[in-house]
Short mmCIF file of C-alpha atoms and ligand atoms in Angstrom, two decimals:
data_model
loop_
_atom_site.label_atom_id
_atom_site.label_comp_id
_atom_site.label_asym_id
_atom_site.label_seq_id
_atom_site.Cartn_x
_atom_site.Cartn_y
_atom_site.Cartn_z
CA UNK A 1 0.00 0.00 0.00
CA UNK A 2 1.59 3.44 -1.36
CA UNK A 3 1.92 5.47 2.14
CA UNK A 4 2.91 8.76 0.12
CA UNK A 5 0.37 9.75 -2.36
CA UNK A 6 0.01 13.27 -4.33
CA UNK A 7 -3.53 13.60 -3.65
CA UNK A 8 -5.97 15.63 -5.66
CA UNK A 9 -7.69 18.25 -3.45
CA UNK A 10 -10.54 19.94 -3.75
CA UNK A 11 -10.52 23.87 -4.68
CA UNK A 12 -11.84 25.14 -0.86
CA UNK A 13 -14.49 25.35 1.52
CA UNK A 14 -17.44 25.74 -1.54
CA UNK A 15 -15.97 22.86 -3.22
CA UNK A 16 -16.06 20.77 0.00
CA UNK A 17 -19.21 21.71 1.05
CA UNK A 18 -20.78 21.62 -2.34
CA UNK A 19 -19.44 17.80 -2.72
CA UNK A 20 -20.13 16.75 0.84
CA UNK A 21 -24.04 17.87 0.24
CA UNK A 22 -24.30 16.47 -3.43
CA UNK A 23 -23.28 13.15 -2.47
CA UNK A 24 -25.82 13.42 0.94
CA UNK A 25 -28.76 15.03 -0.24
CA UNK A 26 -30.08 12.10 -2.75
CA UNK A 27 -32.93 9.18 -3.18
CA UNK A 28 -32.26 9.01 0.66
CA UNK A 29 -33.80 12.44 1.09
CA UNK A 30 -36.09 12.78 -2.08
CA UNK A 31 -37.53 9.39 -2.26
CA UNK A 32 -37.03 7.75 1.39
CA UNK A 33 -37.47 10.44 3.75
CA UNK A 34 -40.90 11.80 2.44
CA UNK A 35 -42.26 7.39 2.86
CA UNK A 36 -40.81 7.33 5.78
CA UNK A 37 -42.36 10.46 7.26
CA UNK A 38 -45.59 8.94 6.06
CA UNK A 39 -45.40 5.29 7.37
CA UNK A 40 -43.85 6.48 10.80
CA UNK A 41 -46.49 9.18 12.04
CA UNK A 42 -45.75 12.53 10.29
CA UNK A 43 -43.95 14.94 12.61
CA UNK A 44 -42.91 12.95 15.43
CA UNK A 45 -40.98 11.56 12.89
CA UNK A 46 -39.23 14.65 11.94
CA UNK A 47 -38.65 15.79 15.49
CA UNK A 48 -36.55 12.53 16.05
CA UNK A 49 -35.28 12.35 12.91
CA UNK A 50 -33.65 16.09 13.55
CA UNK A 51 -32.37 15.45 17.01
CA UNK A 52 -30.35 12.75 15.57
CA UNK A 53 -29.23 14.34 12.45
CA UNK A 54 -27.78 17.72 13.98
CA UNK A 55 -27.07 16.82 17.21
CA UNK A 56 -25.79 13.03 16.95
CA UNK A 57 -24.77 12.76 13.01
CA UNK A 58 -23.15 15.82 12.63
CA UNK A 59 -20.00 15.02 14.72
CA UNK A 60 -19.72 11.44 13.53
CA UNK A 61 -19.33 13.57 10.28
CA UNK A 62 -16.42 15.40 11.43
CA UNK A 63 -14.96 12.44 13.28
CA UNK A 64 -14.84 11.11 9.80
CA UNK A 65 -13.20 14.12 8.01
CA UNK A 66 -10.72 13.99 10.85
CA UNK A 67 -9.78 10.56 10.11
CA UNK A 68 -9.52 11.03 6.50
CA UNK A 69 -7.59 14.39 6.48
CA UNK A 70 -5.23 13.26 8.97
CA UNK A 71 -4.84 9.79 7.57
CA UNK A 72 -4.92 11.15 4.13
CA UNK A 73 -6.21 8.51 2.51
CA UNK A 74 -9.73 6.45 1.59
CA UNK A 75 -10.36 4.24 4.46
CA UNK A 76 -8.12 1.44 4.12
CA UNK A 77 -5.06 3.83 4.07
CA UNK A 78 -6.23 6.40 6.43
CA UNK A 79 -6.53 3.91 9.20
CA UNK A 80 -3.36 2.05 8.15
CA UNK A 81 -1.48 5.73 8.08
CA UNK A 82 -2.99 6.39 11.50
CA UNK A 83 -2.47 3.12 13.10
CA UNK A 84 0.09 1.42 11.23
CA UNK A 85 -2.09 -1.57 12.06
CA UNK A 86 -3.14 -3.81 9.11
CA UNK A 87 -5.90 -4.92 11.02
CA UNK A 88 -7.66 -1.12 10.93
CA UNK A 89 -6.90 -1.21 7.47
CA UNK A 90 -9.22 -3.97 7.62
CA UNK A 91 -12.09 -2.07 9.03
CA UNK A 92 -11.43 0.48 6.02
CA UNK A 93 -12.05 -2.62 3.75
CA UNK A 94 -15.52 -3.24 4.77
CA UNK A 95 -16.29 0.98 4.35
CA UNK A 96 -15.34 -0.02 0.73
CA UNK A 97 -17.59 -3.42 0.83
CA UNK A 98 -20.96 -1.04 2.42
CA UNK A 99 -20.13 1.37 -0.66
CA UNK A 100 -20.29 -1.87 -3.19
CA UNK A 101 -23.62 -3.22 -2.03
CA UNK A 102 -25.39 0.31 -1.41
CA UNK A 103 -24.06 1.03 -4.78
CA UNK A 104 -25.81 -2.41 -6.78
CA UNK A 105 -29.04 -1.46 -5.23
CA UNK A 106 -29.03 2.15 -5.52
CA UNK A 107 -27.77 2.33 -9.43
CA UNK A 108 -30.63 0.26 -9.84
CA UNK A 109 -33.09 3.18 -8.24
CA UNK A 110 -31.23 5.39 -10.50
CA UNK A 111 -32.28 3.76 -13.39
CA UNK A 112 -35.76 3.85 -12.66
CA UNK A 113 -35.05 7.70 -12.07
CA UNK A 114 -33.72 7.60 -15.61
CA UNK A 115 -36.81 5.71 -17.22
CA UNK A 116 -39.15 8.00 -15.23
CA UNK A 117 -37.66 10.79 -16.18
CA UNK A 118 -38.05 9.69 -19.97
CA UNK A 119 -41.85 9.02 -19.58
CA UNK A 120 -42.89 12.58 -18.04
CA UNK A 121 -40.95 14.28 -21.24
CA UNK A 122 -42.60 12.51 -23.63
CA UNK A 123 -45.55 13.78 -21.42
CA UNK A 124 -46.91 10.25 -20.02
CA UNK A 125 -47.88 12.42 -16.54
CA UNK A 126 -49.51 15.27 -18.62
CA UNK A 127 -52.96 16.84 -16.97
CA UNK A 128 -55.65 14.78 -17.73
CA UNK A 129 -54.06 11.63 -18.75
CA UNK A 130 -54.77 8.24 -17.87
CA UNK A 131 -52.39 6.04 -16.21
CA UNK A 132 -52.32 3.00 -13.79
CA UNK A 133 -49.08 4.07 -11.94
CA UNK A 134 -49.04 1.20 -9.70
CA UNK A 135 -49.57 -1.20 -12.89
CA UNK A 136 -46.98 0.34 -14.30
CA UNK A 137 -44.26 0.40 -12.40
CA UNK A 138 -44.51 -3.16 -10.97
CA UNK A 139 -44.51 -4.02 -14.88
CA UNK A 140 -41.31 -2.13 -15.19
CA UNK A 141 -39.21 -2.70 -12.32
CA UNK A 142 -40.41 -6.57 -12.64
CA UNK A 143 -39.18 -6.90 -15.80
CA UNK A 144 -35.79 -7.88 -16.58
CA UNK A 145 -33.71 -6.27 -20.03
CA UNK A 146 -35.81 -3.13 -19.58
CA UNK A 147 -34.85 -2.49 -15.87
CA UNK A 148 -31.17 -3.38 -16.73
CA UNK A 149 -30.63 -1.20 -19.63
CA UNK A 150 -31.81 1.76 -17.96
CA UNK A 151 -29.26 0.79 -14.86
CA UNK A 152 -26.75 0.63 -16.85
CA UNK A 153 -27.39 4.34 -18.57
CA UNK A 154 -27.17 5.41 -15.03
CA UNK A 155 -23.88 3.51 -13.90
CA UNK A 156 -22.44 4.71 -17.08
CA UNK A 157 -22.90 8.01 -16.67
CA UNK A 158 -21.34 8.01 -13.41
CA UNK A 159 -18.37 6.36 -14.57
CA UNK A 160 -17.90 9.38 -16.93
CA UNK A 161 -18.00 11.77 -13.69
CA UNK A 162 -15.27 9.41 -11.76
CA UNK A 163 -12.89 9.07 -14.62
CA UNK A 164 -12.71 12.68 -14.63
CA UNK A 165 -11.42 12.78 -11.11
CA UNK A 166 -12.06 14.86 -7.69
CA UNK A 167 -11.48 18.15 -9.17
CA UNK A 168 -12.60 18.27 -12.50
CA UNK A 169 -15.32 15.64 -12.21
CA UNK A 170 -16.83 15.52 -8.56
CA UNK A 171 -16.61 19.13 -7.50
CA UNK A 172 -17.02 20.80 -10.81
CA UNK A 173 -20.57 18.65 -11.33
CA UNK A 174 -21.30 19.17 -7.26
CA UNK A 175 -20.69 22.89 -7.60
CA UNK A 176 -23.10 22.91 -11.08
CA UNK A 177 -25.64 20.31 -9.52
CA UNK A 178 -26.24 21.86 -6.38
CA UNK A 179 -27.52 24.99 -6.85
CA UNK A 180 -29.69 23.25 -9.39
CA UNK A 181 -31.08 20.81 -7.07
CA UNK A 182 -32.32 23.49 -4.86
CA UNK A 183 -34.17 25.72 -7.23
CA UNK A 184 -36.20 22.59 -8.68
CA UNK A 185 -36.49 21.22 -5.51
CA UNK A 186 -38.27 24.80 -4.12
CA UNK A 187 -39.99 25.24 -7.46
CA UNK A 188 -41.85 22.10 -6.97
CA UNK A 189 -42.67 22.46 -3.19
CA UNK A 190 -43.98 25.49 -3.96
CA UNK A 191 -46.52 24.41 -6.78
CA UNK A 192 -47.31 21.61 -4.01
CA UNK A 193 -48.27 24.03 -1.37
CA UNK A 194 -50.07 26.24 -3.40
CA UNK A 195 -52.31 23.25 -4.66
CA UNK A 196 -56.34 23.57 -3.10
CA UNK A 197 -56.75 21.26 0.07
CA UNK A 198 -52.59 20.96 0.77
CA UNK A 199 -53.05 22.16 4.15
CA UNK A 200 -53.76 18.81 5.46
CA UNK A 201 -50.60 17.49 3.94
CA UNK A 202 -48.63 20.95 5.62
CA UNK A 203 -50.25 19.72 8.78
CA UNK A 204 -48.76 16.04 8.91
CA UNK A 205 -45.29 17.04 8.33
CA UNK A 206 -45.52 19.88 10.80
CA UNK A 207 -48.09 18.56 13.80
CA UNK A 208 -46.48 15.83 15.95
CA UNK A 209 -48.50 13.03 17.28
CA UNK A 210 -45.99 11.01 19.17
CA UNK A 211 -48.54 8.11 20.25
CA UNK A 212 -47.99 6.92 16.41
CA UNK A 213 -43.87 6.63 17.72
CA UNK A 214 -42.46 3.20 18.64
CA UNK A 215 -38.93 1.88 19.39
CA UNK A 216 -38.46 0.89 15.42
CA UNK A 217 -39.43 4.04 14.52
CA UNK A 218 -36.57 5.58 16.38
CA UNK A 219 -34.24 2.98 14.82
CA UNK A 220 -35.78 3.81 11.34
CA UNK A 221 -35.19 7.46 12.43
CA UNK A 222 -31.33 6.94 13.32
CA UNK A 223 -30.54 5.00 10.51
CA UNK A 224 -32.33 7.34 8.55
CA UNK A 225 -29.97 10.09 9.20
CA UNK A 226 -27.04 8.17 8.70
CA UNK A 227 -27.62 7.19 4.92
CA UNK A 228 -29.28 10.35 4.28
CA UNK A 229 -25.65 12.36 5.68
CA UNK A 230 -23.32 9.75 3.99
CA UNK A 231 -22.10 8.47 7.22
CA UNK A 232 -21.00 4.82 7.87
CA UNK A 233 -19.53 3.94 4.61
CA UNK A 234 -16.42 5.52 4.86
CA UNK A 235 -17.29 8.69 2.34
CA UNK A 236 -16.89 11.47 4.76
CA UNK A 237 -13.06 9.93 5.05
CA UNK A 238 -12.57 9.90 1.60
CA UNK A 239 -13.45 13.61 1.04
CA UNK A 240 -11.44 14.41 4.13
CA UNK A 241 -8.62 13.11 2.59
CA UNK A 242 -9.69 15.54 -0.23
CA UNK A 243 -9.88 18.33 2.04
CA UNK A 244 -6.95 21.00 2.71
CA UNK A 245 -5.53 21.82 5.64
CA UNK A 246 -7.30 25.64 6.19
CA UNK A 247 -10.82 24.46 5.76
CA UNK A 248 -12.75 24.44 9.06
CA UNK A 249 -14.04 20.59 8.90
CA UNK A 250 -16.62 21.62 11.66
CA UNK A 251 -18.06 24.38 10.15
CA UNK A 252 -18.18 22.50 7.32
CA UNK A 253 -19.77 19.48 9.09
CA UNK A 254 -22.60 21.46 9.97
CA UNK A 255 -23.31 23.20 7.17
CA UNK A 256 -23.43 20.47 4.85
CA UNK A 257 -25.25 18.41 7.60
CA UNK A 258 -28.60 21.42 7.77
CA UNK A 259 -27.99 21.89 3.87
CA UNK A 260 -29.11 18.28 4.02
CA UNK A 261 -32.07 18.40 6.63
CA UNK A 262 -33.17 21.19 5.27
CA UNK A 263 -33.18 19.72 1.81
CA UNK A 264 -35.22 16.48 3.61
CA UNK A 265 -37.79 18.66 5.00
CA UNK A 266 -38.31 20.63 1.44
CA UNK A 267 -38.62 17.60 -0.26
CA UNK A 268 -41.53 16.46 2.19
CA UNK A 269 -43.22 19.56 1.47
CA UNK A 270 -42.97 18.87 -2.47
CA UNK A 271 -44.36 15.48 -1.75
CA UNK A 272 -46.83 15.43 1.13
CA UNK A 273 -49.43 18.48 0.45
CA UNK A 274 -49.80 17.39 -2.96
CA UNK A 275 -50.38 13.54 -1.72
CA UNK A 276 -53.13 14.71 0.55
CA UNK A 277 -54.77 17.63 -1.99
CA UNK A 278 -55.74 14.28 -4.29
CA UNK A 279 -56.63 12.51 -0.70
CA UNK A 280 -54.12 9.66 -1.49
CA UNK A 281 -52.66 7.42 1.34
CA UNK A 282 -49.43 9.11 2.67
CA UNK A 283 -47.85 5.58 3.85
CA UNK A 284 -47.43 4.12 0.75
CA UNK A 285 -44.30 2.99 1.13
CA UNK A 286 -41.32 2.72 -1.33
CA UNK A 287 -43.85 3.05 -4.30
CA UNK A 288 -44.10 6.81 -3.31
CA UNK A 289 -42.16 8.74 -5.42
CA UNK A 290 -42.70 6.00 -8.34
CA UNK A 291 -46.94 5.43 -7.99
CA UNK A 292 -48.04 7.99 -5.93
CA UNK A 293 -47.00 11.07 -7.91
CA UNK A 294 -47.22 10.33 -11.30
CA UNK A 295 -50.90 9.62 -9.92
CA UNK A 296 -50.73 13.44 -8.29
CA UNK A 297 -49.51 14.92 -11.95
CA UNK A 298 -51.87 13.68 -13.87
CA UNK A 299 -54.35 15.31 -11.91
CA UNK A 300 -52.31 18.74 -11.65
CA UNK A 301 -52.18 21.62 -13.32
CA UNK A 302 -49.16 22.10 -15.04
CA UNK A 303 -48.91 18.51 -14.09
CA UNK A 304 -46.52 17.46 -17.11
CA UNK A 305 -43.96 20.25 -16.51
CA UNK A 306 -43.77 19.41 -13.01
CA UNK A 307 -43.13 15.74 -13.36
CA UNK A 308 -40.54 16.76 -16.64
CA UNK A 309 -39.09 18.57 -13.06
CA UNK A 310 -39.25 16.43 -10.57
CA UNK A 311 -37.97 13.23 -12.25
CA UNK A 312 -35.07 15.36 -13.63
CA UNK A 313 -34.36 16.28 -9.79
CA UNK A 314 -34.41 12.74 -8.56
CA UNK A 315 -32.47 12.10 -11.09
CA UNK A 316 -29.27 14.46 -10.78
CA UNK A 317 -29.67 13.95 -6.56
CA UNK A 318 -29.57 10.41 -7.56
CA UNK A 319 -26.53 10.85 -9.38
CA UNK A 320 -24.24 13.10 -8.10
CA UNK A 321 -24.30 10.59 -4.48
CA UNK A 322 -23.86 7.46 -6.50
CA UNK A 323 -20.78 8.77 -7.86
CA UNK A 324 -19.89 9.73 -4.32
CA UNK A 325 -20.14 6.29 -3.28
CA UNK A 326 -18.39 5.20 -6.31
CA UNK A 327 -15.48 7.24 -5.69
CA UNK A 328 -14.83 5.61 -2.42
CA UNK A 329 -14.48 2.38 -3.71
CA UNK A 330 -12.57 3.67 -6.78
CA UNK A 331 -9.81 5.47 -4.48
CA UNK A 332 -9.50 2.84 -1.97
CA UNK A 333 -8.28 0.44 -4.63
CA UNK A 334 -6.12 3.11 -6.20
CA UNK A 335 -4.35 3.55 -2.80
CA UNK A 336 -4.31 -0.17 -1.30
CA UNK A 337 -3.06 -1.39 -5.02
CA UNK A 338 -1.99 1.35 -6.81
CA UNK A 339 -4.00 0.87 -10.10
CA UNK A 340 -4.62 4.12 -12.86
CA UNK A 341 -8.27 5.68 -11.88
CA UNK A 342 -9.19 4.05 -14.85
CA UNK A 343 -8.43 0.48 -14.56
CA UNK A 344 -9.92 0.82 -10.45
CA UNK A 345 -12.91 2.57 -12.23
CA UNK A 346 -14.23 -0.53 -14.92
CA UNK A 347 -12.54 -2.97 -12.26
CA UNK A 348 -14.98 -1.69 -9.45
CA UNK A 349 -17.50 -1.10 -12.25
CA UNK A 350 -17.65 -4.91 -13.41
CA UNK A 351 -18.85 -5.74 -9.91
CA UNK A 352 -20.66 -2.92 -9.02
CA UNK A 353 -22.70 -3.63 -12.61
CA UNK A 354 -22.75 -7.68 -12.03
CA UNK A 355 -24.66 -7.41 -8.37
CA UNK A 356 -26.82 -4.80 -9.55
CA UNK A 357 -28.23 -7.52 -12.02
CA UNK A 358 -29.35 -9.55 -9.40
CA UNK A 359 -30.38 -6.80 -7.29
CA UNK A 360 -32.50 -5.70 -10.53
CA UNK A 361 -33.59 -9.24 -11.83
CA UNK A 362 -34.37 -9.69 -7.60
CA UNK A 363 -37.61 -7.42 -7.88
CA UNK A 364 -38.68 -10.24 -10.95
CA UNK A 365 -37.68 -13.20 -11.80
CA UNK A 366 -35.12 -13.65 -8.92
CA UNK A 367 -37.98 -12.82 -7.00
CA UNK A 368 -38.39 -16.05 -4.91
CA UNK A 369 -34.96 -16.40 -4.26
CA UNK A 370 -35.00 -14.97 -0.71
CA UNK A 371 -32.07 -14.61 2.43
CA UNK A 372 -33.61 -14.12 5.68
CA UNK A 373 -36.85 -13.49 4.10
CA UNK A 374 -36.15 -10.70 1.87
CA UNK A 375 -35.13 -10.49 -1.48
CA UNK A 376 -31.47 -9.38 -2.58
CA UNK A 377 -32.58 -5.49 -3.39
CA UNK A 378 -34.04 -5.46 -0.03
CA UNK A 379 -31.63 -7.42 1.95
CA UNK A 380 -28.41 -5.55 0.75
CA UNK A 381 -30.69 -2.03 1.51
CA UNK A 382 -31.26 -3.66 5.76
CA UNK A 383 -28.15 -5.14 5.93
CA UNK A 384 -25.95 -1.55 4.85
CA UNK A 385 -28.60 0.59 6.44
CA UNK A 386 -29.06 -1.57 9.82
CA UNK A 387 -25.85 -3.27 10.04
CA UNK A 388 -22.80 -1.99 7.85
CA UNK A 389 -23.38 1.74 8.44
CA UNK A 390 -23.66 1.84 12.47
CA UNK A 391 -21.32 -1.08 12.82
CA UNK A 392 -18.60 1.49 10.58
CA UNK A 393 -19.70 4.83 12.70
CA UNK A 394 -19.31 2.81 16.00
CA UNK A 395 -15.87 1.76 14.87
CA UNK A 396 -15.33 5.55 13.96
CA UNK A 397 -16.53 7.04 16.73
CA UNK A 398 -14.63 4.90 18.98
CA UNK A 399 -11.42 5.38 16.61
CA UNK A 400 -11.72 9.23 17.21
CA UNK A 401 -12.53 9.20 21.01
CA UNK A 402 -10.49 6.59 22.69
CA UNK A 403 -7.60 5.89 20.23
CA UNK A 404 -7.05 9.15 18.33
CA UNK A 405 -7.91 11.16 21.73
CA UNK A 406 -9.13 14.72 23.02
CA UNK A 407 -5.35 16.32 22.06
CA UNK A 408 -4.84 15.02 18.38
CA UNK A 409 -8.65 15.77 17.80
CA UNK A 410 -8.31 19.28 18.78
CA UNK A 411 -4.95 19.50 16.99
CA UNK A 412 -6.97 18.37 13.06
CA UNK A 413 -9.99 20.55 13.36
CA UNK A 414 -8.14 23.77 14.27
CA UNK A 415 -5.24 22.95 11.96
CA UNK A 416 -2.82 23.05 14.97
CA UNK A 417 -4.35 26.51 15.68
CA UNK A 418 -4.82 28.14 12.30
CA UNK A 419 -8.31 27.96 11.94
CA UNK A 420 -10.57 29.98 14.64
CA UNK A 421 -12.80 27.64 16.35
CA UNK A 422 -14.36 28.60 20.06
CA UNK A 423 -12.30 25.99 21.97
CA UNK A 424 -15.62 24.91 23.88
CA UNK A 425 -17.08 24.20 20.32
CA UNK A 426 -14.67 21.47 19.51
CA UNK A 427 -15.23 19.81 22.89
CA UNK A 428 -18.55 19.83 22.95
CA UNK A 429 -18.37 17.66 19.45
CA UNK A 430 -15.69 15.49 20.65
CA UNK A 431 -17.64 14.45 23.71
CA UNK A 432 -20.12 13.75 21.86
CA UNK A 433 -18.00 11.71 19.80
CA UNK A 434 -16.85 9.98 22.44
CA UNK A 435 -19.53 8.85 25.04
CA UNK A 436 -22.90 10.41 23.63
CA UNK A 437 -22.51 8.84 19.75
CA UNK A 438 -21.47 5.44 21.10
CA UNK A 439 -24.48 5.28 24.09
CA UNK A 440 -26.90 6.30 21.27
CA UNK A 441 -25.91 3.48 18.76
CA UNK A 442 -25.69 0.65 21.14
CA UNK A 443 -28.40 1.36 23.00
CA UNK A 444 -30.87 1.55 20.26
CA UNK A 445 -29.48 -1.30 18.23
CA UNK A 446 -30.03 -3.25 21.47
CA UNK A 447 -33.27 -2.02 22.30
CA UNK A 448 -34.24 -3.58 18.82
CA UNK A 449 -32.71 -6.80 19.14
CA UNK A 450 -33.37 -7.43 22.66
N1 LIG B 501 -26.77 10.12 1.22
C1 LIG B 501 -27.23 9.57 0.00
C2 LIG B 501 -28.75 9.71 -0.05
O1 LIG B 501 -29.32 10.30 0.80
C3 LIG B 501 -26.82 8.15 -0.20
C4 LIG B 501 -25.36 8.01 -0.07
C5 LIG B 501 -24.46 8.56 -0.85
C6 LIG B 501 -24.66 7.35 0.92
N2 LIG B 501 -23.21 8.26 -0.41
C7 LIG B 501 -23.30 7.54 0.66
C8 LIG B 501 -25.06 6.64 1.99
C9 LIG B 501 -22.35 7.02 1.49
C10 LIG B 501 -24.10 6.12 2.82
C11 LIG B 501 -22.75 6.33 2.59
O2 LIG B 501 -29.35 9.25 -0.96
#
């Protein structure tokens, strides 16, 4: 493994940020958040899902950027530069594997972002037409060359972005994507709001009713906020690594981290007042963004413009984290075997493309083949989401608060006093690196199994 590497960087704090919220805000906050808020009671939900994302999340984020700018490296080489211990190198390995089997389920979403996209500009979700959504789409993500070849338009379009490299293909697309995401994003919330009878949808994602809470909707909550911020898959370490030495990682942390939220909650409000203006069930699940709206264009004016705008949304958040997670299998292989970008990228791709097959062919005709009851799309989804991601932060969090410690901490986030940071600041996140994070995993992952 190649200890001394000329790494690319990105430009400063815009690029950083503008990366580090391209690759968070995605299907995780445009197409899973707004089902989730639905199936788990509204703004209860929210309340929880907040606590954990700003007050919890966001310093597992910086413990990450710490390990990654001082390790400077993609997982397996950060923690092998830190430690000198193969064995952490190890634990960087299995950041790499969460990224791989995210990635074969989530390219596969993308395509259907793709095909969507396709059908509202050639005006399928028009005003006034007809369509049986749900039909529809369990005909097309059932099926098994159509599914594929739109996955694969996806995946390949991403590999353009990584081949480019950190500067001139991550944070040039970031810097051009985000900005973009937003205005659609508040375009279509605002047609949403404005539609007769959203009120009632305004008042579910705003009025808590905590009796409709239980224990796994906490859990749902917590992991929740980890996919949606990145965390647990060794991404955060990766861009570290990427980061220079004057940018304030905990400034950063948190404004990428309520960029994020905030981009959650706006998404909600796109989705849920237009959901309950046609009276249609809020908890419908996973079908959401797929049944439900096409269902709510039809039947709105302007409809076909603002599917033409929402699918093209989903689409580019889609993308721009998929090549996040991409790049941190792509640099971990350049670093542990020193491979060109390109060879890593169609290496990585091969597999990447080969599991997403199954993951694809899973929702059809692999369809009985089943692993603790669920099929492959849905077990790789619980196992990186329930399993993979906290397993990784607890590993990071203890990394950063008991190994790393208090001094060397302090020492990366000011940049050994260069950057101005209120000294009580930086505590206050590493304790709750190192005792609140930890408590907070454990004892909800226990409270679930036990
Ligand atoms: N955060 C992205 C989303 O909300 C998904 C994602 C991108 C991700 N990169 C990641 C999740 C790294 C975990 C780790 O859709």
């Amino acid at each position: 493994m190649k200890r001394e590497n000329k790494r690319d960087h990105f430009s400063g704090s815009f690029g950083m940020i503008a990366a580090t919220v391209s690759s968070a805000v995605g299907l995780g906050n445009l197409w899973r958040f707004p089902y989730l808020v639905g199936q788990n009671g509204g703004a209860a939900f929210i309340i929880v899902y907040l606590f954990f994302s700003l007050i919890i999340c966001t310093p597992i984020m910086v413990a990450e950027f710490t390990i990654g700018r001082r390790g400077k490296g993609a997982p397996p080489l950060a923690f092998l530069n830190l430690t000198g211990s193969r064995k952490w190198a190890g634990a960087g390995v299995i950041s790499m594997l969460t990224c791989v089997l995210i990635l074969s389920f989530y390219n596969v979403v993308g395509g259907w972002t793709v095909k969507y996209f396709f059908n509202s500009v050639f005006l399928q979700y028009r005003e006034g037409a007809v369509v049986d959504s749900a039909a529809a789409f369990g005909q097309f993500v059932t099926g098994s060359a159509t599914p594929i070849m739109y996955f694969t338009i996806f995946m390949f379009i991403s590999a353009v972005i990584i081949l480019a490299g950190v500067t001139k293909g991550i944070e040039r697309t970031s810097k051009l994507m985000m900005p973009l995401l937003f205005v659609l994003v508040v375009l279509v919330a605002v047609r949403s709001i404005t539609l007769p009878g959203a009120g009632a949808g305004v008042r579910y994602m705003f009025k808590p009713d905590f009796s409709l809470l239980d224990r796994r909707a906490v859990l749902v909550a917590l992991g929740q906020a980890f996919f949606s911020l990145s965390l647990g898959a060794g991404l955060q370490i990766t861009y570290g690594s990427y980061t220079r030495r004057e940018d304030n990682i905990v400034r950063n942390s948190f404004v990428s981290s309520v960029s994020d939220t905030m981009f959650a909650i706006l998404a909600g409000c796109a989705i849920m007042p237009a959901v309950f203006a046609f009276g249609i069930n809020p908890g419908e699940g996973a079908g959401l963004a797929f049944v439900t709206l096409p269902q709510v264009f039809t039947q709105m004016p302007l409809g076909g413009l603002f599917s033409i705008l929402f699918f093209f949304t989903l689409f580019l958040a889609a993308l721009s984290s998929a090549v996040s997670l991409f790049e941190v299998v792509v640099a971990s292989m350049i670093e542990m075997w020193e491979m060109p970008r390109r060879k890593a990228v169609l290496i990585a791709g091969g597999i990447i493309f080969a599991l997403g097959c199954v993951c694809s062919l899973s929702q059809g005709v692999l369809g009985d083949f089943r692993i603790l009851g669920r099929n492959v799309f849905d077990l790789f989804d619980f196992v990186t989401s329930n399993v993979l991601m906290l397993a990784t932060s607890l590993l990071v969090v203890l990394f950063v608060g008991w190994k790393l410690k208090k001094d060397a901490f302090m020492d990366e986030i000011t940049s050994s006093g260069d950057v101005k940071l209120p000294r009580w600041g930086g505590l206050a996140v590493f304790y709750v690196i190192k005792y609140a994070a930890p408590i907070v995993i454990l004892t909800i992952v226990l409270t679930v199994i036990l």
